[in-house]
């Protein structure tokens, strides 16, 4: 290519249809005869369903069906723990659990019918505090007890390492749930076609995992279900495999034998979850005088809510992922996941990494101060490097964390601002930083983390990419189009990426664990190389020369000496219209050489690992307790940036999400009921709370990634909370260990400092 398709700031290939309002989301789709569904949710955190009277609702004109737990399949579904039915049967375990569903001619009739359903409950004592879950005599969320999962990891000689440490620090940190906050609440359209197959259009991050969930929950063969992905308005982990509304919509379509659309309101979406996993983390670390980390002990209590879902995997990430960021050999970890009678928690952007990042980075800043060291130098001293193997056997192919630290330090003026005299007065400023790592790919869903691309080159020389990987707004389709164009030798504008469809797309896992760029991208490289080889072989036959002498550049095939040339379209037509000819349709598959965890949680689970650092400045109002983010610099080690514009967009979005989690977002409950379940009361960061965002990229070269690339976006959400907490401490001397950082906590901390100074 005269101009490379890689490394150029490029708008997303589907941006035009979005800004023109022509993108079709699941909530926009309509089919002839379509009906509308609405859900009746439980008002109690824990209750036995005594009876459900649906007679009045069924009698309402325009109602076509009313379903309860008595109507759904007996088979239970779930990720690892098979615990849920399509609708609640016998007992409800959280406020908002789906008890009944109405299908009607209009949404208004369906809403009216909900008010006519009479449910008699026998209220039972709820378990709402995870700290009490394992106490004797407390209510049981499920038979067998309230402990969902427990992991224990022991590496090296922790006791001896602590005994030899010059400094030991121990603290407990608490983190809370965060709502994904995507622009598009969950929506699904489902129908049973004339052949009896179930067709489902749903907002999902993985059409194949969605199909698997539907087959299990509805107790029908996988091949009798087709899942198509419309445009998706954000996911952030909440639309992987835990949401229930698509299951209910599909079941209702089989019940009425007409198309059914179920679109959740914002309140419905919040009540149904899935929020991030809250955790209490006790962290103990030992260091030598020079800042070398010699020992680490962690105890985690995480809350999955009423159903486990992916929360066990999330907890595992919280427990051990950050260990791999540093050179440390002595680790003892215990992590327990417990049930409560609250909404289910599970996957969220960063997948458990943010919880431990807050604790670890707060801890390191505290210990750096105790040792009289600069925390940036503390991170640099302990950072793992390329070619090294971590304590859990992770093999680091590329790591630019030191360069990330340099970049944010220089950008914010770290040395100057850290050394300035502390100002008095009402408004006080401070700076803080944090660092983090994340996976690019993850061999956890069976012993496969691969991807397959089917590539079709049409008669006009333009390409169509068929993939089961998902674009939920992050730019995955644009990335695949760029890699295809660069490798094949055609303009990006000549590449179309078809929407995932389980009938027409190759099997792929979908968007999770920052795996699409590195694994889908590698499959794209292989498919494009296969197509190019096929085209050049055909061109050699037609032009009467050797394929090795030919190159495909900007859609034109030329020999090295310029004696032979042909437009790509001419060769593509030639490939078809000859004896034994056919269209150009090739496959590229890639499964990285990674290793699934063994029983001791050892194994190189990802082909690459991404790193990030963030430095922030805050201003704290000592009269009101309000914290304002003044500026932020975030540096992302993503390997070669396929599309820098997309990386910057994702990094900035992640930083804002971290800002919201740290300062603004908090669920409030009364008796297990969410009392701020709308965007007026559940406060996310708005434009006036966000300063100018500075996103920076450190480009290394990832040897296991496509054209040197690895994952971006998720790593960028991880450092924010600790960076802000550290900056607050720098400003006013108050260390907040319990998120979110609210004005009340700031004022209480200042009062404690004043009281201590007078003692």
XYZ file of C-alpha atoms in Angstrom:
759
model
C 0.000 0.000 0.000
C 1.283 3.478 -0.823
C -0.347 4.604 2.434
C -0.437 2.006 5.172
C -3.823 1.068 6.566
C -2.164 0.539 9.956
C -1.419 3.307 12.428
C -3.728 5.832 10.804
C -6.355 7.666 12.883
C -9.419 6.339 11.122
C -13.136 6.812 11.893
C -15.001 3.575 12.436
C -16.288 1.977 9.272
C -19.848 2.004 10.658
C -19.670 5.564 12.006
C -21.655 7.091 9.143
C -24.710 4.899 9.641
C -24.643 5.658 13.360
C -24.428 9.444 13.074
C -27.134 9.435 10.388
C -29.429 7.402 12.631
C -29.501 4.517 10.178
C -27.803 1.923 12.378
C -30.341 -0.694 13.408
C -30.291 -1.706 17.049
C -32.361 -4.565 18.430
C -34.923 -2.090 19.756
C -35.397 -0.685 16.227
C -36.209 -4.008 14.562
C -39.738 -4.949 13.588
C -41.308 -8.039 12.064
C -44.806 -8.528 10.725
C -47.144 -9.542 13.545
C -44.680 -8.513 16.204
C -45.844 -8.511 19.831
C -44.390 -6.705 22.823
C -43.257 -8.165 26.149
C -43.019 -6.681 29.621
C -41.749 -8.223 32.865
C -43.148 -8.411 36.392
C -40.351 -8.255 38.937
C -40.213 -9.437 42.530
C -40.658 -6.718 45.189
C -38.895 -8.774 47.864
C -35.251 -9.745 48.342
C -36.213 -13.222 49.571
C -39.665 -14.750 49.456
C -41.537 -17.913 48.647
C -43.994 -17.613 45.768
C -47.249 -18.923 47.260
C -49.482 -18.324 44.251
C -49.698 -16.345 41.032
C -53.095 -15.311 39.634
C -52.837 -14.226 36.004
C -56.530 -14.556 35.089
C -57.289 -10.839 34.985
C -54.184 -10.114 32.936
C -55.025 -12.877 30.472
C -58.553 -11.501 30.081
C -57.349 -8.024 29.118
C -58.018 -7.241 25.454
C -54.816 -7.356 23.434
C -52.954 -9.728 25.756
C -51.701 -12.780 23.911
C -49.904 -14.662 26.698
C -48.914 -14.472 30.335
C -46.073 -16.712 31.519
C -44.884 -17.616 35.005
C -42.305 -19.993 36.403
C -44.832 -22.812 36.067
C -44.693 -22.463 32.267
C -40.937 -22.496 31.672
C -38.660 -25.509 31.066
C -37.546 -27.515 34.097
C -33.917 -27.265 33.046
C -31.786 -24.820 35.005
C -29.165 -22.701 33.273
C -26.071 -20.763 34.297
C -22.378 -20.311 33.562
C -20.706 -22.700 35.993
C -23.505 -23.060 38.516
C -26.822 -24.187 37.016
C -29.155 -22.175 39.240
C -31.668 -20.207 37.196
C -34.909 -20.865 35.361
C -36.264 -18.629 32.619
C -38.627 -17.156 35.227
C -38.481 -17.587 38.983
C -39.931 -20.836 40.271
C -40.966 -21.337 43.887
C -38.757 -18.658 45.407
C -37.345 -15.229 44.553
C -33.802 -14.358 45.571
C -33.460 -10.654 44.851
C -35.590 -7.578 44.349
C -36.126 -7.364 40.608
C -36.026 -11.074 39.788
C -38.388 -11.853 36.911
C -41.548 -13.555 38.207
C -43.927 -13.249 35.242
C -43.976 -11.961 31.672
C -46.787 -10.537 29.548
C -46.972 -10.576 25.753
C -49.424 -8.139 24.190
C -50.243 -6.293 21.003
C -48.764 -3.029 22.309
C -46.279 -2.078 25.023
C -49.013 -0.088 26.770
C -51.339 -3.089 27.004
C -48.485 -5.224 28.315
C -47.737 -2.642 31.005
C -51.393 -2.490 31.995
C -51.582 -6.267 32.218
C -48.648 -6.379 34.633
C -50.746 -4.436 37.149
C -53.451 -7.097 36.946
C -51.206 -10.001 37.976
C -51.648 -10.939 41.617
C -48.722 -12.672 43.337
C -48.939 -13.898 46.911
C -45.549 -14.023 48.615
C -44.416 -15.421 51.920
C -41.618 -13.088 52.888
C -38.469 -14.763 54.162
C -35.512 -13.278 55.990
C -32.991 -11.947 53.454
C -29.223 -12.079 53.624
C -28.017 -8.667 52.471
C -24.565 -8.307 54.030
C -21.819 -10.441 52.422
C -19.748 -10.136 55.594
C -22.400 -12.273 57.353
C -22.839 -14.826 54.562
C -20.675 -17.518 56.136
C -21.912 -17.049 59.690
C -23.918 -19.919 61.190
C -27.672 -19.525 61.246
C -27.959 -16.890 58.500
C -30.477 -17.358 55.645
C -29.278 -19.623 52.831
C -29.475 -18.232 49.323
C -29.022 -21.686 47.767
C -29.020 -25.198 49.121
C -25.527 -26.187 50.117
C -24.614 -22.895 51.760
C -23.678 -19.353 50.837
C -20.106 -20.043 49.724
C -20.108 -20.084 45.935
C -16.385 -20.528 45.323
C -13.083 -20.365 47.169
C -9.553 -20.265 45.845
C -6.286 -20.592 47.737
C -2.857 -19.890 46.256
C 0.466 -20.243 48.033
C 3.789 -19.475 46.323
C 7.249 -19.410 47.844
C 7.861 -18.966 51.586
C 5.624 -16.089 52.600
C 6.281 -16.222 56.348
C 10.052 -16.191 55.916
C 9.812 -13.325 53.417
C 7.726 -11.241 55.833
C 10.204 -12.034 58.609
C 12.989 -10.592 56.477
C 11.106 -7.503 55.330
C 12.147 -4.040 56.520
C 8.610 -2.682 56.217
C 5.255 -4.439 56.495
C 1.968 -2.659 55.850
C -1.538 -4.065 56.135
C -4.836 -2.427 55.181
C -8.379 -3.347 54.212
C -9.995 -1.865 51.104
C -13.620 -2.048 49.995
C -14.958 -1.603 46.491
C -18.538 -1.325 45.300
C -20.672 -2.316 42.320
C -20.766 -0.263 39.136
C -23.480 -0.244 36.472
C -22.141 -0.679 32.910
C -23.871 2.519 31.830
C -24.068 1.573 28.149
C -26.161 3.840 25.931
C -28.442 1.011 24.813
C -30.363 -0.935 27.482
C -30.844 -4.615 26.673
C -33.225 -5.371 23.806
C -34.146 -8.577 21.982
C -36.404 -9.543 19.083
C -37.191 -13.246 18.721
C -39.345 -15.326 16.417
C -39.983 -18.954 15.525
C -39.902 -19.236 11.731
C -41.937 -21.508 9.491
C -39.372 -24.292 9.819
C -39.609 -24.202 13.607
C -36.226 -22.581 14.148
C -35.809 -19.884 16.751
C -34.298 -16.682 15.346
C -33.012 -14.137 17.864
C -31.700 -10.617 17.269
C -30.167 -9.400 20.501
C -27.714 -6.868 21.889
C -24.848 -9.191 22.728
C -21.070 -9.377 22.900
C -21.062 -12.960 21.614
C -23.636 -14.514 19.316
C -22.303 -18.026 19.898
C -22.245 -17.786 23.683
C -25.750 -16.304 23.513
C -26.906 -19.245 21.401
C -25.383 -21.690 23.876
C -27.191 -19.983 26.761
C -30.513 -20.029 24.902
C -30.177 -23.707 24.042
C -29.505 -24.592 27.659
C -32.227 -22.428 29.180
C -34.897 -23.408 26.652
C -33.783 -27.043 26.555
C -33.548 -27.269 22.782
C -30.794 -28.217 20.299
C -28.195 -25.541 19.573
C -28.714 -25.894 15.827
C -32.400 -25.067 16.188
C -31.403 -21.540 17.243
C -29.988 -18.719 15.159
C -28.592 -15.592 16.852
C -27.903 -12.433 14.842
C -26.133 -9.400 16.228
C -27.640 -6.032 15.291
C -25.735 -2.844 16.036
C -24.823 -2.873 19.728
C -24.819 0.292 21.803
C -22.115 -0.682 24.284
C -21.598 -3.704 26.485
C -18.711 -3.277 28.965
C -19.083 -6.934 30.005
C -22.770 -6.721 30.882
C -23.877 -8.314 27.601
C -21.642 -11.386 27.510
C -23.509 -14.396 28.897
C -25.189 -13.390 32.148
C -28.133 -11.214 31.169
C -31.544 -12.900 31.308
C -33.836 -10.754 29.165
C -32.834 -12.353 25.854
C -33.609 -15.773 27.328
C -37.063 -14.612 28.416
C -37.814 -12.966 25.060
C -36.825 -16.120 23.169
C -38.966 -18.298 25.423
C -41.977 -16.025 24.936
C -41.576 -16.225 21.159
C -41.798 -20.017 21.371
C -44.870 -19.674 23.587
C -46.952 -17.454 21.274
C -45.459 -18.514 17.916
C -45.229 -14.887 16.859
C -42.330 -12.433 16.889
C -41.776 -10.902 20.329
C -39.691 -7.860 21.173
C -38.531 -7.188 24.713
C -36.781 -3.884 25.263
C -35.793 -3.005 28.797
C -36.324 0.436 30.249
C -33.351 1.905 32.054
C -34.912 0.977 35.403
C -35.516 -2.584 34.189
C -31.951 -2.805 32.953
C -30.528 -1.652 36.279
C -32.767 -3.956 38.321
C -31.770 -6.980 36.285
C -28.006 -6.316 36.578
C -25.338 -7.117 35.733
C -23.162 -4.849 37.907
C -19.511 -5.338 38.723
C -18.503 -7.542 41.650
C -18.034 -5.703 44.975
C -15.153 -6.919 47.098
C -13.506 -6.414 50.451
C -9.735 -6.849 50.150
C -7.308 -7.241 53.035
C -3.833 -6.625 51.663
C -0.552 -7.137 53.504
C 2.794 -6.449 51.828
C 6.417 -6.572 52.882
C 9.265 -4.584 51.311
C 12.967 -4.075 51.816
C 14.343 -0.561 52.436
C 15.021 -0.045 48.736
C 11.379 -0.776 47.845
C 11.692 -4.350 46.624
C 8.452 -6.233 47.242
C 9.316 -9.477 49.013
C 5.965 -10.776 50.261
C 2.280 -10.332 49.630
C -0.748 -11.732 51.432
C -4.310 -11.181 50.233
C -7.705 -12.108 51.630
C -10.758 -11.306 49.505
C -14.473 -11.553 50.200
C -16.492 -10.961 47.022
C -20.265 -10.804 46.579
C -21.890 -12.369 43.512
C -25.445 -11.588 44.583
C -28.178 -14.149 44.075
C -26.564 -16.106 41.205
C -22.924 -16.825 40.477
C -22.610 -16.222 36.723
C -19.078 -15.156 35.835
C -18.391 -13.716 39.283
C -16.102 -16.613 40.197
C -13.850 -15.863 37.252
C -13.992 -12.155 38.127
C -12.883 -12.925 41.683
C -9.973 -15.001 40.386
C -8.770 -12.010 38.390
C -9.034 -9.773 41.455
C -7.056 -12.319 43.448
C -4.104 -12.943 41.145
C -3.816 -10.881 37.942
C -1.908 -7.959 39.419
C 0.649 -10.391 40.918
C 1.973 -10.851 37.400
C 2.773 -7.155 36.963
C 5.687 -7.339 39.357
C 8.703 -9.471 40.188
C 7.466 -11.148 43.329
C 7.837 -14.788 44.384
C 6.196 -15.064 47.803
C 2.410 -14.846 47.657
C -0.412 -16.193 49.792
C -3.970 -15.617 48.589
C -7.383 -16.636 49.818
C -10.482 -15.478 47.980
C -14.077 -16.386 48.716
C -17.181 -15.649 46.673
C -20.456 -15.573 48.587
C -24.135 -15.354 47.762
C -26.470 -12.644 49.036
C -30.108 -11.814 48.330
C -29.132 -8.970 46.020
C -28.942 -8.494 42.249
C -26.475 -10.775 40.438
C -22.999 -9.341 39.846
C -20.502 -10.415 37.225
C -18.485 -9.326 34.208
C -17.550 -5.683 33.839
C -14.872 -3.869 31.851
C -11.519 -4.773 33.395
C -13.095 -7.973 34.768
C -12.079 -7.744 38.416
C -8.818 -5.938 37.815
C -10.048 -2.539 39.017
C -10.843 -3.858 42.491
C -7.307 -5.051 43.190
C -5.729 -2.168 41.283
C -7.335 0.222 43.757
C -6.004 -1.722 46.729
C -2.528 -2.457 45.347
C -1.786 1.029 44.047
C -3.095 2.690 47.209
C -0.913 0.331 49.216
C 2.212 1.003 47.154
C 1.762 4.767 47.456
C 1.439 4.426 51.227
C 4.525 2.238 51.512
C 6.544 4.466 49.190
C 5.869 7.381 51.533
C 6.844 5.273 54.560
C 10.159 4.408 52.872
C 10.781 7.932 51.608
C 10.651 6.784 47.980
C 8.926 8.127 44.879
C 6.025 5.804 44.081
C 6.791 5.944 40.358
C 10.288 4.650 41.068
C 8.756 1.983 43.312
C 6.647 0.774 40.395
C 9.596 0.903 38.045
C 11.804 -1.069 40.424
C 9.315 -3.925 40.788
C 7.911 -3.993 37.235
C 8.178 -7.222 35.286
C 9.881 -7.017 31.904
C 9.782 -8.544 28.409
C 10.960 -12.146 28.289
C 10.314 -12.732 31.974
C 7.959 -15.313 33.495
C 5.745 -14.238 36.376
C 5.013 -15.984 39.657
C 1.963 -17.637 38.057
C 3.881 -18.717 34.929
C 2.701 -15.887 32.686
C 5.211 -15.280 29.889
C 5.629 -11.610 29.083
C 6.231 -11.061 25.382
C 6.193 -7.261 25.472
C 5.969 -4.752 28.296
C 6.321 -0.993 27.999
C 5.241 -0.158 31.557
C 8.444 1.808 32.331
C 7.835 3.926 29.231
C 4.219 4.458 30.332
C 5.480 5.648 33.730
C 7.902 8.038 32.024
C 5.192 9.368 29.742
C 2.637 10.238 32.437
C 5.292 11.553 34.810
C 6.630 13.989 32.246
C 3.204 15.007 30.974
C 1.786 15.981 34.359
C 5.001 17.492 35.677
C 5.231 14.908 38.445
C 8.486 16.005 40.066
C 7.594 19.686 40.135
C 4.079 19.170 41.479
C 5.167 16.637 44.074
C 7.810 19.005 45.431
C 5.672 22.150 45.578
C 4.792 23.562 48.962
C 1.443 22.415 50.303
C -1.053 25.252 50.112
C -3.506 26.030 52.849
C -6.929 27.476 52.256
C -10.164 25.889 51.161
C -9.120 24.489 47.780
C -6.114 22.170 47.865
C -4.471 20.318 45.024
C -2.617 17.020 44.877
C -1.267 14.555 42.349
C -1.407 10.786 42.305
C -0.613 7.901 39.996
C -1.251 4.212 39.512
C -0.243 1.397 37.157
C -1.985 -1.754 35.994
C -1.921 -4.735 33.659
C -4.545 -6.720 31.766
C -4.706 -9.759 29.511
C -5.005 -9.789 25.736
C -6.946 -13.012 25.334
C -7.676 -15.590 28.007
C -7.754 -19.382 27.693
C -10.604 -20.008 30.127
C -13.679 -20.978 28.080
C -12.626 -24.555 27.457
C -9.172 -25.288 26.115
C -9.572 -22.903 23.187
C -9.163 -19.169 22.800
C -9.090 -19.102 19.039
C -10.758 -17.233 16.226
C -11.680 -17.977 12.632
C -12.187 -15.563 9.748
C -13.870 -16.431 6.468
C -12.791 -14.009 3.766
C -14.590 -13.623 0.460
C -13.095 -11.571 -2.378
C -15.796 -10.629 -4.871
C -15.531 -10.338 -8.628
C -14.871 -6.594 -8.350
C -11.869 -7.172 -6.075
C -13.593 -6.003 -2.927
C -13.585 -8.124 0.225
C -16.232 -9.296 2.678
C -15.097 -10.474 6.117
C -17.267 -13.008 7.942
C -16.560 -13.209 11.651
C -18.273 -14.277 14.829
C -16.318 -11.699 16.831
C -18.334 -8.757 18.082
C -18.209 -5.036 17.578
C -20.145 -3.354 20.384
C -18.889 0.126 19.594
C -15.206 -0.343 20.372
C -14.158 -0.539 16.720
C -13.429 -4.249 16.242
C -14.846 -4.281 12.703
C -12.692 -1.307 11.736
C -9.615 -3.040 13.135
C -10.361 -6.187 11.103
C -10.949 -4.121 7.963
C -7.612 -2.338 8.429
C -5.678 -5.573 8.932
C -7.435 -7.138 5.940
C -6.659 -4.134 3.729
C -3.025 -3.930 4.849
C -2.329 -7.641 4.404
C -4.307 -8.165 1.224
C -3.228 -4.937 -0.470
C -6.525 -3.128 -1.041
C -8.028 0.116 0.348
C -9.881 -0.064 3.664
C -12.969 1.303 1.923
C -13.049 -1.882 -0.172
C -13.550 -4.111 2.907
C -16.954 -4.932 4.386
C -17.297 -6.730 7.715
C -20.529 -8.692 8.000
C -22.452 -8.701 11.277
C -22.058 -11.879 13.373
C -24.717 -14.486 12.651
C -24.501 -18.013 14.062
C -25.801 -19.463 10.786
C -23.333 -17.665 8.527
C -20.319 -16.738 10.664
C -17.491 -19.030 11.745
C -17.499 -19.986 15.407
C -15.887 -17.337 17.606
C -15.979 -16.581 21.319
C -16.750 -12.884 20.951
C -15.732 -9.735 22.721
C -14.311 -10.406 26.156
C -10.870 -10.389 27.809
C -9.526 -7.917 25.197
C -9.106 -10.892 22.873
C -10.532 -9.710 19.530
C -7.607 -7.639 18.287
C -4.943 -10.175 19.147
C -6.751 -13.405 18.262
C -9.302 -12.221 15.706
C -6.628 -10.019 14.192
C -4.213 -12.934 13.811
C -6.937 -14.985 12.116
C -7.569 -11.996 9.822
C -3.877 -11.850 8.864
C -3.889 -15.552 7.989
C -7.088 -15.298 5.927
C -5.849 -12.254 4.030
C -2.479 -13.902 3.347
C -4.296 -16.986 2.004
C -6.497 -14.826 -0.234
C -3.490 -12.865 -1.528
C -1.610 -16.083 -2.337
C -4.670 -17.405 -4.202
C -5.007 -14.176 -6.181
C -1.340 -13.969 -7.086
C -1.324 -17.605 -8.216
C -4.272 -16.884 -10.495
C -2.596 -13.730 -11.780
C 0.589 -15.659 -12.541
C -1.401 -18.172 -14.572
C -3.160 -15.460 -16.532
C -0.141 -13.184 -17.060
C 2.345 -15.965 -17.718
C 4.865 -15.166 -15.004
C 5.910 -16.428 -11.561
C 3.694 -15.605 -8.587
C 6.828 -14.742 -6.566
C 7.470 -11.848 -8.965
C 4.024 -10.320 -8.366
C 2.728 -7.929 -5.717
C -0.781 -6.693 -4.952
C -0.732 -2.984 -4.103
C -3.739 -0.640 -3.927
C -5.899 -3.127 -5.771
C -3.534 -3.589 -8.696
C -1.274 -6.582 -9.402
C 2.148 -5.728 -10.756
C 5.365 -7.578 -11.441
C 8.581 -6.282 -9.956
C 9.845 -5.131 -13.357
C 6.538 -3.538 -14.314
C 6.169 -5.737 -17.385
C 3.042 -7.429 -16.145
C 0.058 -5.663 -14.594
C -3.620 -6.358 -14.083
C -6.452 -4.840 -12.032
C -7.460 -7.026 -9.092
C -11.048 -7.274 -10.365
C -9.841 -8.796 -13.639
C -7.958 -11.544 -11.805
C -10.884 -12.239 -9.468
C -13.180 -12.738 -12.468
C -10.564 -14.900 -14.154
C -10.363 -17.076 -11.037
C -14.072 -17.884 -11.488
C -14.555 -18.027 -15.229
C -12.150 -20.776 -16.240
C -12.274 -24.560 -16.200
C -12.454 -25.615 -12.580
C -12.806 -22.032 -11.473
C -14.518 -20.790 -8.325
C -14.975 -17.684 -6.248
C -12.234 -16.639 -3.856
C -13.360 -17.808 -0.438
C -10.689 -18.627 2.121
C -10.374 -19.329 5.831
C -7.902 -18.193 8.455
C -7.863 -19.702 11.952
C -5.693 -18.881 14.910
C -5.443 -20.406 18.362
C -2.553 -18.963 20.382
C 0.018 -21.127 22.106
C -1.313 -20.377 25.563
C -1.847 -22.641 28.557
C -5.015 -23.117 30.548
C -4.800 -22.826 34.331
C -3.912 -26.007 36.166
C -5.311 -26.857 39.592
C -2.836 -24.489 41.222
C -3.739 -21.551 38.951
C -0.511 -21.787 36.993
C -0.436 -21.346 33.248
C 0.342 -18.763 30.571
C -3.317 -17.999 29.835
C -2.870 -15.172 27.308
C -0.735 -14.613 24.206
C 0.054 -11.063 25.388
C -0.394 -8.705 28.308
C -1.164 -4.996 28.186
C 0.020 -2.358 30.656
C -1.029 1.178 31.532
C -0.135 4.039 33.855
C -2.172 7.077 34.833
C -1.288 10.305 36.627
C -3.943 12.760 37.802
C -4.258 16.059 39.589
C -7.265 16.748 41.800
C -8.620 19.719 43.690
C -10.339 19.081 47.026
C -12.745 21.565 48.578
C -12.107 21.245 52.312
C -15.397 22.950 53.175
C -17.718 20.801 51.049
C -15.606 17.663 50.671
C -16.023 17.720 46.897
C -13.238 16.376 44.705
C -12.656 17.780 41.217
C -10.451 16.077 38.682
C -8.256 18.836 37.274
C -6.299 16.876 34.687
C -5.462 13.306 33.793
C -2.808 11.668 31.650
C -3.180 8.008 30.762
C -0.565 6.016 28.882
C -1.574 2.727 27.238
C 0.877 0.008 26.211
C -1.127 -1.633 23.427
C 1.659 -2.738 21.114
C 1.348 -1.322 17.609
C -1.811 0.813 17.546
C -3.826 -0.419 14.564
C -6.096 2.635 14.856
C -4.798 5.314 17.258
C -8.118 7.186 17.102
C -9.956 4.138 18.425
C -7.344 3.547 21.136
C -7.617 7.140 22.335
C -11.402 6.944 22.333
C -11.400 3.735 24.320
C -8.767 4.977 26.769
C -10.633 8.206 27.423
C -13.925 6.372 27.845
C -12.339 3.944 30.273
C -10.816 6.792 32.278
C -14.208 8.475 32.565
C -15.788 5.195 33.673
C -13.108 4.894 36.365
C -13.759 8.482 37.425
C -17.468 7.700 37.817
C -16.786 4.579 39.890
C -14.381 6.487 42.127
C -16.290 9.699 42.837
C -19.913 9.515 41.750
C -21.495 6.130 41.170
C -22.986 4.230 44.090
C -25.983 1.941 44.441
C -28.230 2.698 47.380
C -30.403 -0.044 48.862
C -33.269 -0.276 51.319
C -34.013 -3.826 52.352
C -32.336 -5.126 49.202
C -34.273 -2.750 46.940
C -32.319 -0.372 44.713
C -33.627 3.100 45.442
C -31.598 4.985 42.816
C -32.309 2.806 39.796
C -32.377 5.515 37.143
C -29.849 7.854 35.590
C -31.257 10.835 37.480
C -30.340 9.301 40.837
C -27.571 6.884 39.883
C -24.994 9.572 39.208
C -22.477 8.893 36.473
C -19.777 11.373 35.503
C -21.227 14.055 33.224
C -19.421 16.497 30.946
C -18.983 19.144 33.622
C -17.140 16.630 35.853
C -14.675 15.577 33.156
C -11.601 17.679 32.375
C -9.713 17.593 29.103
C -8.715 13.937 28.717
C -5.120 13.209 27.737
C -4.684 9.745 26.285
C -1.227 8.657 25.196
C 0.103 5.520 23.527
C 3.414 3.772 24.028
C 3.975 1.656 20.947
C 6.061 -1.414 21.478
C 5.906 -4.513 19.317
C 4.006 -7.538 20.549
C 5.578 -10.654 18.968
C 2.421 -12.715 19.413
C 0.019 -10.143 17.993
C -1.186 -9.180 14.504
C 1.301 -6.756 12.978
C 2.649 -6.189 16.504
C -0.661 -5.241 18.134
C -2.286 -6.362 21.380
C -5.380 -5.356 23.342
C -6.273 -1.841 24.462
C -9.215 -0.272 26.306
C -9.704 -2.533 29.315
C -6.316 -1.813 30.858
C -7.148 1.888 30.802
C -10.003 1.557 33.320
C -7.821 -0.048 35.979
C -5.529 2.698 37.382
C -8.101 5.505 37.753
C -9.527 4.867 41.218
C -6.173 4.507 42.948
C -4.650 7.437 41.069
C -7.485 9.683 42.280
C -7.340 8.298 45.838
C -3.589 8.870 45.931
C -4.043 12.429 44.655
C -6.668 13.135 47.319
C -4.220 11.953 49.961
C -1.495 14.142 48.481
C -3.838 17.136 48.608
C -5.274 16.845 52.132
C -3.582 13.938 53.901
C -6.752 11.823 54.042
C -6.372 8.221 52.843
C -9.694 6.841 51.559
C -9.748 3.034 51.454
C -13.495 2.605 50.964
C -14.897 3.484 47.553
C -16.534 5.663 46.408
C -14.724 8.769 47.604
C -17.688 10.850 48.744
C -17.758 14.341 50.276
C -18.952 12.780 53.541
C -15.863 10.567 53.739
C -13.577 13.488 52.899
C -15.068 15.661 55.620
C -14.964 12.814 58.148
C -11.303 12.224 57.324
C -10.467 15.892 57.706
C -12.262 15.964 61.055
C -10.217 12.992 62.251
C -6.991 14.723 61.195
C -7.962 17.872 63.056
C -8.921 15.914 66.150
C -5.616 14.021 66.054
C -3.660 17.281 65.730
C -5.350 18.657 68.851
C -4.777 15.515 70.910
